[in-house]
Amino acid sequence: MQKVKDKYFKTLIPAVDIQAKVTEIANLLNTDYADKNPLLIGVLNGSFIFLSDLFKCMKIDCEVTFMRVSSYESLRSTGKVTQIIGLKEDISNRHVLIVEDIVDTGQTLVNVKEQLAKLKPASLKVVTLLNKPEAMLKPLPLDYVGFKIKNDFVIGYGLDYDGLGRNLPDICVLAD
Ligand code: 5GP
Protein backbone atom coordinates (compact mmCIF):
# COMPACT_ATOMS: atom_id res chain seq x y z
CA MET A 1 0.00 0.00 0.00
CA GLN A 2 1.30 3.40 -1.00
CA LYS A 3 0.06 6.75 0.33
CA VAL A 4 0.00 9.56 -2.24
CA LYS A 5 -1.26 12.88 -0.93
CA ASP A 6 -4.41 11.90 0.99
CA LYS A 7 -5.21 8.54 -0.64
CA TYR A 8 -3.95 4.96 -0.55
CA PHE A 9 -2.99 3.06 -3.69
CA LYS A 10 -2.09 -0.59 -4.27
CA THR A 11 -0.15 -2.22 -7.10
CA LEU A 12 -2.20 -3.14 -10.15
CA ILE A 13 0.53 -3.79 -12.73
CA PRO A 14 4.07 -4.38 -11.43
CA ALA A 15 7.04 -2.73 -13.13
CA VAL A 16 8.35 -6.04 -14.48
CA ASP A 17 5.09 -6.67 -16.36
CA ILE A 18 5.10 -3.11 -17.70
CA GLN A 19 8.62 -3.52 -19.06
CA ALA A 20 7.73 -6.81 -20.75
CA LYS A 21 4.72 -5.17 -22.40
CA VAL A 22 6.73 -2.15 -23.51
CA THR A 23 9.26 -4.44 -25.19
CA GLU A 24 6.44 -6.35 -26.88
CA ILE A 25 4.90 -3.16 -28.28
CA ALA A 26 8.30 -1.86 -29.43
CA ASN A 27 8.92 -5.15 -31.26
CA LEU A 28 5.62 -4.77 -33.12
CA LEU A 29 6.54 -1.21 -34.07
CA ASN A 30 10.02 -2.30 -35.16
CA THR A 31 8.35 -4.64 -37.64
CA ASP A 32 5.41 -2.48 -38.71
CA TYR A 33 7.44 0.71 -39.14
CA ALA A 34 10.73 -0.65 -40.53
CA ASP A 35 11.96 1.87 -43.17
CA LYS A 36 9.15 4.34 -42.35
CA ASN A 37 11.09 6.55 -39.92
CA PRO A 38 8.01 7.11 -37.74
CA LEU A 39 7.56 10.22 -35.62
CA LEU A 40 6.40 9.29 -32.12
CA ILE A 41 4.42 12.11 -30.53
CA GLY A 42 4.03 11.84 -26.77
CA VAL A 43 1.04 13.45 -25.15
CA LEU A 44 2.34 15.21 -22.03
CA ASN A 45 2.61 14.91 -19.14
CA GLY A 46 1.52 11.33 -18.51
CA SER A 47 3.24 9.63 -21.47
CA PHE A 48 6.80 10.74 -20.80
CA ILE A 49 7.98 7.63 -18.93
CA PHE A 50 6.21 5.17 -21.23
CA LEU A 51 7.52 6.92 -24.33
CA SER A 52 11.04 7.06 -22.96
CA ASP A 53 11.07 3.31 -22.23
CA LEU A 54 9.39 2.50 -25.55
CA PHE A 55 11.82 4.66 -27.49
CA LYS A 56 14.81 2.89 -25.95
CA CYS A 57 13.48 -0.43 -27.31
CA MET A 58 13.07 0.88 -30.86
CA LYS A 59 15.66 -0.62 -33.17
CA ILE A 60 14.60 1.20 -36.34
CA ASP A 61 15.15 4.80 -37.42
CA CYS A 62 12.54 6.87 -35.60
CA GLU A 63 12.06 10.33 -34.13
CA VAL A 64 10.34 11.65 -31.06
CA THR A 65 8.58 14.83 -30.00
CA PHE A 66 6.01 15.87 -27.42
CA MET A 67 2.86 17.94 -27.34
CA ARG A 68 0.42 18.93 -24.69
CA VAL A 69 -3.33 19.03 -24.28
CA SER A 70 -5.22 19.85 -21.15
CA SER A 71 -8.39 17.91 -20.51
CA TYR A 72 -8.11 16.28 -17.15
CA GLU A 73 -8.22 17.52 -13.59
CA SER A 74 -7.62 15.57 -10.43
CA LEU A 75 -9.74 12.40 -10.15
CA ARG A 76 -12.12 12.72 -13.06
CA SER A 77 -12.10 13.78 -16.69
CA THR A 78 -13.67 17.19 -17.27
CA GLY A 79 -14.50 16.28 -20.84
CA LYS A 80 -13.27 19.70 -21.92
CA VAL A 81 -10.51 19.33 -24.45
CA THR A 82 -8.49 22.31 -25.53
CA GLN A 83 -6.23 22.64 -28.52
CA ILE A 84 -2.90 20.89 -28.87
CA ILE A 85 0.11 22.95 -27.84
CA GLY A 86 3.78 22.84 -28.61
CA LEU A 87 4.04 20.73 -31.74
CA LYS A 88 6.72 22.38 -33.86
CA GLU A 89 7.51 19.56 -36.29
CA ASP A 90 6.10 19.44 -39.80
CA ILE A 91 4.20 16.15 -39.75
CA SER A 92 2.92 16.27 -43.33
CA ASN A 93 3.76 13.02 -45.13
CA ARG A 94 5.22 11.55 -41.94
CA HIS A 95 4.18 8.27 -40.36
CA VAL A 96 2.91 9.51 -37.01
CA LEU A 97 2.33 7.49 -33.85
CA ILE A 98 0.46 9.24 -31.07
CA VAL A 99 1.74 7.87 -27.76
CA GLU A 100 -0.68 8.07 -24.83
CA ASP A 101 -0.39 6.93 -21.24
CA ILE A 102 -4.07 6.08 -20.96
CA VAL A 103 -7.23 6.27 -23.02
CA ASP A 104 -10.13 6.76 -20.64
CA THR A 105 -13.25 8.32 -22.21
CA GLY A 106 -11.34 8.73 -25.46
CA GLN A 107 -12.23 12.44 -25.68
CA THR A 108 -8.62 13.57 -25.64
CA LEU A 109 -7.64 11.17 -28.37
CA VAL A 110 -10.58 12.05 -30.63
CA ASN A 111 -9.57 15.68 -30.39
CA VAL A 112 -5.84 15.05 -30.88
CA LYS A 113 -6.46 12.78 -33.86
CA GLU A 114 -8.77 15.31 -35.48
CA GLN A 115 -6.24 18.09 -35.15
CA LEU A 116 -3.25 16.04 -36.26
CA ALA A 117 -5.17 14.61 -39.24
CA LYS A 118 -5.58 18.19 -40.54
CA LEU A 119 -1.78 18.39 -40.82
CA LYS A 120 -1.84 15.61 -43.46
CA PRO A 121 0.42 12.90 -42.04
CA ALA A 122 1.13 9.89 -44.27
CA SER A 123 -0.41 7.72 -41.54
CA LEU A 124 -1.71 8.31 -38.04
CA LYS A 125 -1.92 5.56 -35.45
CA VAL A 126 -2.27 5.32 -31.71
CA VAL A 127 -0.15 3.62 -29.08
CA THR A 128 -1.50 3.60 -25.55
CA LEU A 129 -0.12 1.83 -22.52
CA LEU A 130 -3.51 1.64 -20.81
CA ASN A 131 -7.13 1.62 -21.93
CA LYS A 132 -10.34 1.61 -19.91
CA PRO A 133 -12.78 0.07 -22.44
CA GLU A 134 -15.79 0.57 -20.14
CA ALA A 135 -15.14 4.30 -19.91
CA MET A 136 -14.91 4.95 -23.63
CA LEU A 137 -17.73 7.17 -24.88
CA LYS A 138 -17.63 5.80 -28.40
CA PRO A 139 -15.62 3.13 -30.20
CA LEU A 140 -12.25 4.43 -31.28
CA PRO A 141 -9.57 2.45 -33.07
CA LEU A 142 -6.59 1.93 -30.79
CA ASP A 143 -3.81 0.40 -32.82
CA TYR A 144 -1.42 -0.69 -30.07
CA VAL A 145 -2.74 -1.21 -26.53
CA GLY A 146 -0.62 -2.35 -23.59
CA PHE A 147 -3.18 -3.26 -20.93
CA LYS A 148 -6.96 -3.05 -20.77
CA ILE A 149 -7.98 -2.14 -17.25
CA LYS A 150 -11.20 -1.59 -15.32
CA ASN A 151 -12.72 1.83 -14.93
CA ASP A 152 -10.66 2.71 -11.83
CA PHE A 153 -8.34 5.62 -11.16
CA VAL A 154 -4.68 4.65 -11.57
CA ILE A 155 -1.36 6.36 -10.94
CA GLY A 156 2.34 5.60 -11.37
CA TYR A 157 4.65 5.12 -14.36
CA GLY A 158 3.97 8.71 -15.43
CA LEU A 159 0.35 8.99 -14.30
CA ASP A 160 -0.40 11.38 -11.46
CA TYR A 161 -2.81 12.16 -8.70
CA ASP A 162 -2.79 15.95 -8.39
CA GLY A 163 0.78 16.07 -9.70
CA LEU A 164 2.07 13.34 -7.39
CA GLY A 165 2.77 9.65 -7.90
CA ARG A 166 4.21 9.86 -11.42
CA ASN A 167 7.51 8.44 -10.17
CA LEU A 168 6.04 5.17 -8.88
CA PRO A 169 7.54 2.31 -10.96
CA ASP A 170 4.34 0.23 -10.77
CA ILE A 171 0.88 1.18 -11.98
CA CYS A 172 -1.19 1.51 -8.86
CA VAL A 173 -4.92 1.70 -8.30
CA LEU A 174 -6.92 3.56 -5.70
CA ALA A 175 -7.52 1.22 -2.75
CA ASP A 176 -10.95 1.49 -1.19
P1 5GP B 1 -9.78 10.82 -21.78
O1 5GP B 1 -9.87 12.05 -22.60
O2 5GP B 1 -9.52 9.58 -22.57
O3 5GP B 1 -10.96 10.68 -20.87
O4 5GP B 1 -8.61 11.04 -20.77
C1 5GP B 1 -7.32 11.02 -21.15
C2 5GP B 1 -6.42 11.63 -20.12
O5 5GP B 1 -7.03 11.64 -18.82
C3 5GP B 1 -5.19 10.79 -19.98
O6 5GP B 1 -4.20 11.16 -20.91
C4 5GP B 1 -4.79 11.05 -18.54
O7 5GP B 1 -4.00 12.20 -18.47
C5 5GP B 1 -6.11 11.29 -17.83
N1 5GP B 1 -6.59 10.09 -17.15
C6 5GP B 1 -7.59 9.27 -17.52
N2 5GP B 1 -7.77 8.27 -16.66
C7 5GP B 1 -6.83 8.44 -15.70
C8 5GP B 1 -6.45 7.69 -14.52
O8 5GP B 1 -7.01 6.65 -14.15
N3 5GP B 1 -5.41 8.20 -13.82
C9 5GP B 1 -4.76 9.33 -14.15
N4 5GP B 1 -3.76 9.71 -13.37
N5 5GP B 1 -5.06 10.05 -15.25
C10 5GP B 1 -6.08 9.59 -16.02
Tab-separated table of C-alpha atoms and ligand atoms in Angstrom:
chain	number	residue	atom	x	y	z
A	1	MET	CA	0.000	0.000	0.000
A	2	GLN	CA	1.301	3.403	-0.997
A	3	LYS	CA	0.059	6.749	0.328
A	4	VAL	CA	-0.001	9.556	-2.238
A	5	LYS	CA	-1.260	12.882	-0.933
A	6	ASP	CA	-4.408	11.900	0.991
A	7	LYS	CA	-5.206	8.544	-0.635
A	8	TYR	CA	-3.946	4.964	-0.549
A	9	PHE	CA	-2.993	3.058	-3.690
A	10	LYS	CA	-2.095	-0.592	-4.271
A	11	THR	CA	-0.147	-2.217	-7.104
A	12	LEU	CA	-2.204	-3.142	-10.151
A	13	ILE	CA	0.534	-3.788	-12.735
A	14	PRO	CA	4.071	-4.381	-11.427
A	15	ALA	CA	7.040	-2.729	-13.130
A	16	VAL	CA	8.354	-6.044	-14.481
A	17	ASP	CA	5.090	-6.666	-16.361
A	18	ILE	CA	5.101	-3.108	-17.700
A	19	GLN	CA	8.619	-3.524	-19.057
A	20	ALA	CA	7.728	-6.813	-20.754
A	21	LYS	CA	4.715	-5.172	-22.405
A	22	VAL	CA	6.733	-2.146	-23.509
A	23	THR	CA	9.263	-4.442	-25.190
A	24	GLU	CA	6.437	-6.353	-26.877
A	25	ILE	CA	4.895	-3.161	-28.283
A	26	ALA	CA	8.301	-1.864	-29.430
A	27	ASN	CA	8.920	-5.149	-31.263
A	28	LEU	CA	5.622	-4.773	-33.124
A	29	LEU	CA	6.536	-1.208	-34.066
A	30	ASN	CA	10.020	-2.300	-35.157
A	31	THR	CA	8.352	-4.643	-37.636
A	32	ASP	CA	5.411	-2.479	-38.707
A	33	TYR	CA	7.444	0.707	-39.144
A	34	ALA	CA	10.730	-0.646	-40.534
A	35	ASP	CA	11.962	1.869	-43.168
A	36	LYS	CA	9.147	4.336	-42.352
A	37	ASN	CA	11.086	6.547	-39.915
A	38	PRO	CA	8.009	7.107	-37.735
A	39	LEU	CA	7.557	10.218	-35.621
A	40	LEU	CA	6.399	9.292	-32.123
A	41	ILE	CA	4.418	12.108	-30.526
A	42	GLY	CA	4.033	11.836	-26.773
A	43	VAL	CA	1.037	13.448	-25.148
A	44	LEU	CA	2.342	15.215	-22.034
A	45	ASN	CA	2.606	14.913	-19.141
A	46	GLY	CA	1.521	11.332	-18.514
A	47	SER	CA	3.237	9.631	-21.466
A	48	PHE	CA	6.803	10.743	-20.804
A	49	ILE	CA	7.981	7.631	-18.932
A	50	PHE	CA	6.211	5.173	-21.231
A	51	LEU	CA	7.517	6.920	-24.325
A	52	SER	CA	11.038	7.062	-22.964
A	53	ASP	CA	11.069	3.311	-22.231
A	54	LEU	CA	9.387	2.498	-25.549
A	55	PHE	CA	11.822	4.658	-27.493
A	56	LYS	CA	14.811	2.885	-25.954
A	57	CYS	CA	13.478	-0.431	-27.311
A	58	MET	CA	13.072	0.877	-30.857
A	59	LYS	CA	15.659	-0.619	-33.175
A	60	ILE	CA	14.604	1.202	-36.343
A	61	ASP	CA	15.154	4.801	-37.424
A	62	CYS	CA	12.538	6.869	-35.600
A	63	GLU	CA	12.061	10.333	-34.135
A	64	VAL	CA	10.339	11.655	-31.058
A	65	THR	CA	8.580	14.830	-29.999
A	66	PHE	CA	6.012	15.869	-27.424
A	67	MET	CA	2.864	17.941	-27.343
A	68	ARG	CA	0.419	18.932	-24.687
A	69	VAL	CA	-3.332	19.032	-24.283
A	70	SER	CA	-5.222	19.850	-21.153
A	71	SER	CA	-8.394	17.908	-20.511
A	72	TYR	CA	-8.107	16.275	-17.153
A	73	GLU	CA	-8.218	17.523	-13.592
A	74	SER	CA	-7.622	15.565	-10.429
A	75	LEU	CA	-9.744	12.398	-10.154
A	76	ARG	CA	-12.122	12.719	-13.065
A	77	SER	CA	-12.098	13.778	-16.687
A	78	THR	CA	-13.671	17.193	-17.274
A	79	GLY	CA	-14.500	16.279	-20.836
A	80	LYS	CA	-13.273	19.702	-21.922
A	81	VAL	CA	-10.508	19.325	-24.448
A	82	THR	CA	-8.489	22.315	-25.533
A	83	GLN	CA	-6.227	22.641	-28.519
A	84	ILE	CA	-2.895	20.894	-28.868
A	85	ILE	CA	0.113	22.948	-27.836
A	86	GLY	CA	3.781	22.835	-28.612
A	87	LEU	CA	4.041	20.725	-31.739
A	88	LYS	CA	6.722	22.380	-33.865
A	89	GLU	CA	7.511	19.561	-36.286
A	90	ASP	CA	6.096	19.440	-39.797
A	91	ILE	CA	4.199	16.149	-39.754
A	92	SER	CA	2.923	16.265	-43.331
A	93	ASN	CA	3.755	13.016	-45.133
A	94	ARG	CA	5.222	11.552	-41.938
A	95	HIS	CA	4.184	8.272	-40.361
A	96	VAL	CA	2.907	9.505	-37.014
A	97	LEU	CA	2.327	7.486	-33.849
A	98	ILE	CA	0.457	9.236	-31.066
A	99	VAL	CA	1.739	7.875	-27.759
A	100	GLU	CA	-0.684	8.066	-24.830
A	101	ASP	CA	-0.394	6.925	-21.243
A	102	ILE	CA	-4.072	6.076	-20.962
A	103	VAL	CA	-7.231	6.267	-23.023
A	104	ASP	CA	-10.135	6.756	-20.637
A	105	THR	CA	-13.245	8.321	-22.211
A	106	GLY	CA	-11.336	8.731	-25.465
A	107	GLN	CA	-12.226	12.439	-25.676
A	108	THR	CA	-8.615	13.567	-25.641
A	109	LEU	CA	-7.637	11.175	-28.372
A	110	VAL	CA	-10.576	12.051	-30.633
A	111	ASN	CA	-9.566	15.676	-30.386
A	112	VAL	CA	-5.843	15.048	-30.875
A	113	LYS	CA	-6.459	12.779	-33.861
A	114	GLU	CA	-8.767	15.308	-35.484
A	115	GLN	CA	-6.241	18.086	-35.151
A	116	LEU	CA	-3.254	16.039	-36.261
A	117	ALA	CA	-5.169	14.612	-39.241
A	118	LYS	CA	-5.581	18.186	-40.541
A	119	LEU	CA	-1.776	18.386	-40.818
A	120	LYS	CA	-1.844	15.614	-43.458
A	121	PRO	CA	0.424	12.905	-42.040
A	122	ALA	CA	1.127	9.885	-44.273
A	123	SER	CA	-0.408	7.722	-41.538
A	124	LEU	CA	-1.714	8.312	-38.039
A	125	LYS	CA	-1.918	5.559	-35.448
A	126	VAL	CA	-2.272	5.324	-31.711
A	127	VAL	CA	-0.151	3.619	-29.077
A	128	THR	CA	-1.503	3.603	-25.548
A	129	LEU	CA	-0.124	1.829	-22.524
A	130	LEU	CA	-3.508	1.637	-20.814
A	131	ASN	CA	-7.126	1.616	-21.930
A	132	LYS	CA	-10.340	1.606	-19.915
A	133	PRO	CA	-12.776	0.069	-22.440
A	134	GLU	CA	-15.793	0.569	-20.140
A	135	ALA	CA	-15.143	4.304	-19.908
A	136	MET	CA	-14.912	4.953	-23.635
A	137	LEU	CA	-17.726	7.175	-24.882
A	138	LYS	CA	-17.635	5.801	-28.402
A	139	PRO	CA	-15.617	3.133	-30.198
A	140	LEU	CA	-12.251	4.431	-31.275
A	141	PRO	CA	-9.567	2.455	-33.075
A	142	LEU	CA	-6.586	1.927	-30.786
A	143	ASP	CA	-3.810	0.400	-32.823
A	144	TYR	CA	-1.419	-0.690	-30.070
A	145	VAL	CA	-2.735	-1.213	-26.531
A	146	GLY	CA	-0.624	-2.351	-23.593
A	147	PHE	CA	-3.177	-3.264	-20.934
A	148	LYS	CA	-6.960	-3.053	-20.773
A	149	ILE	CA	-7.981	-2.141	-17.246
A	150	LYS	CA	-11.202	-1.593	-15.324
A	151	ASN	CA	-12.718	1.828	-14.929
A	152	ASP	CA	-10.658	2.709	-11.829
A	153	PHE	CA	-8.338	5.618	-11.156
A	154	VAL	CA	-4.682	4.653	-11.565
A	155	ILE	CA	-1.356	6.363	-10.943
A	156	GLY	CA	2.337	5.602	-11.372
A	157	TYR	CA	4.652	5.119	-14.362
A	158	GLY	CA	3.972	8.710	-15.426
A	159	LEU	CA	0.354	8.986	-14.297
A	160	ASP	CA	-0.397	11.377	-11.459
A	161	TYR	CA	-2.812	12.164	-8.703
A	162	ASP	CA	-2.789	15.952	-8.389
A	163	GLY	CA	0.776	16.069	-9.695
A	164	LEU	CA	2.067	13.343	-7.394
A	165	GLY	CA	2.767	9.645	-7.898
A	166	ARG	CA	4.211	9.861	-11.418
A	167	ASN	CA	7.506	8.440	-10.166
A	168	LEU	CA	6.040	5.168	-8.879
A	169	PRO	CA	7.535	2.307	-10.955
A	170	ASP	CA	4.341	0.230	-10.768
A	171	ILE	CA	0.885	1.179	-11.982
A	172	CYS	CA	-1.191	1.509	-8.856
A	173	VAL	CA	-4.924	1.698	-8.299
A	174	LEU	CA	-6.924	3.557	-5.703
A	175	ALA	CA	-7.521	1.220	-2.752
A	176	ASP	CA	-10.953	1.491	-1.191
B	1	5GP	P1	-9.784	10.820	-21.777
B	1	5GP	O1	-9.866	12.054	-22.599
B	1	5GP	O2	-9.523	9.576	-22.572
B	1	5GP	O3	-10.964	10.682	-20.866
B	1	5GP	O4	-8.611	11.039	-20.769
B	1	5GP	C1	-7.324	11.017	-21.154
B	1	5GP	C2	-6.422	11.629	-20.117
B	1	5GP	O5	-7.027	11.640	-18.820
B	1	5GP	C3	-5.188	10.786	-19.981
B	1	5GP	O6	-4.199	11.157	-20.905
B	1	5GP	C4	-4.795	11.055	-18.541
B	1	5GP	O7	-4.005	12.203	-18.471
B	1	5GP	C5	-6.106	11.295	-17.835
B	1	5GP	N1	-6.588	10.090	-17.151
B	1	5GP	C6	-7.592	9.268	-17.524
B	1	5GP	N2	-7.768	8.265	-16.661
B	1	5GP	C7	-6.828	8.439	-15.704
B	1	5GP	C8	-6.452	7.691	-14.524
B	1	5GP	O8	-7.011	6.647	-14.153
B	1	5GP	N3	-5.413	8.195	-13.817
B	1	5GP	C9	-4.757	9.326	-14.152
B	1	5GP	N4	-3.756	9.707	-13.374
B	1	5GP	N5	-5.062	10.047	-15.254
B	1	5GP	C10	-6.076	9.594	-16.015
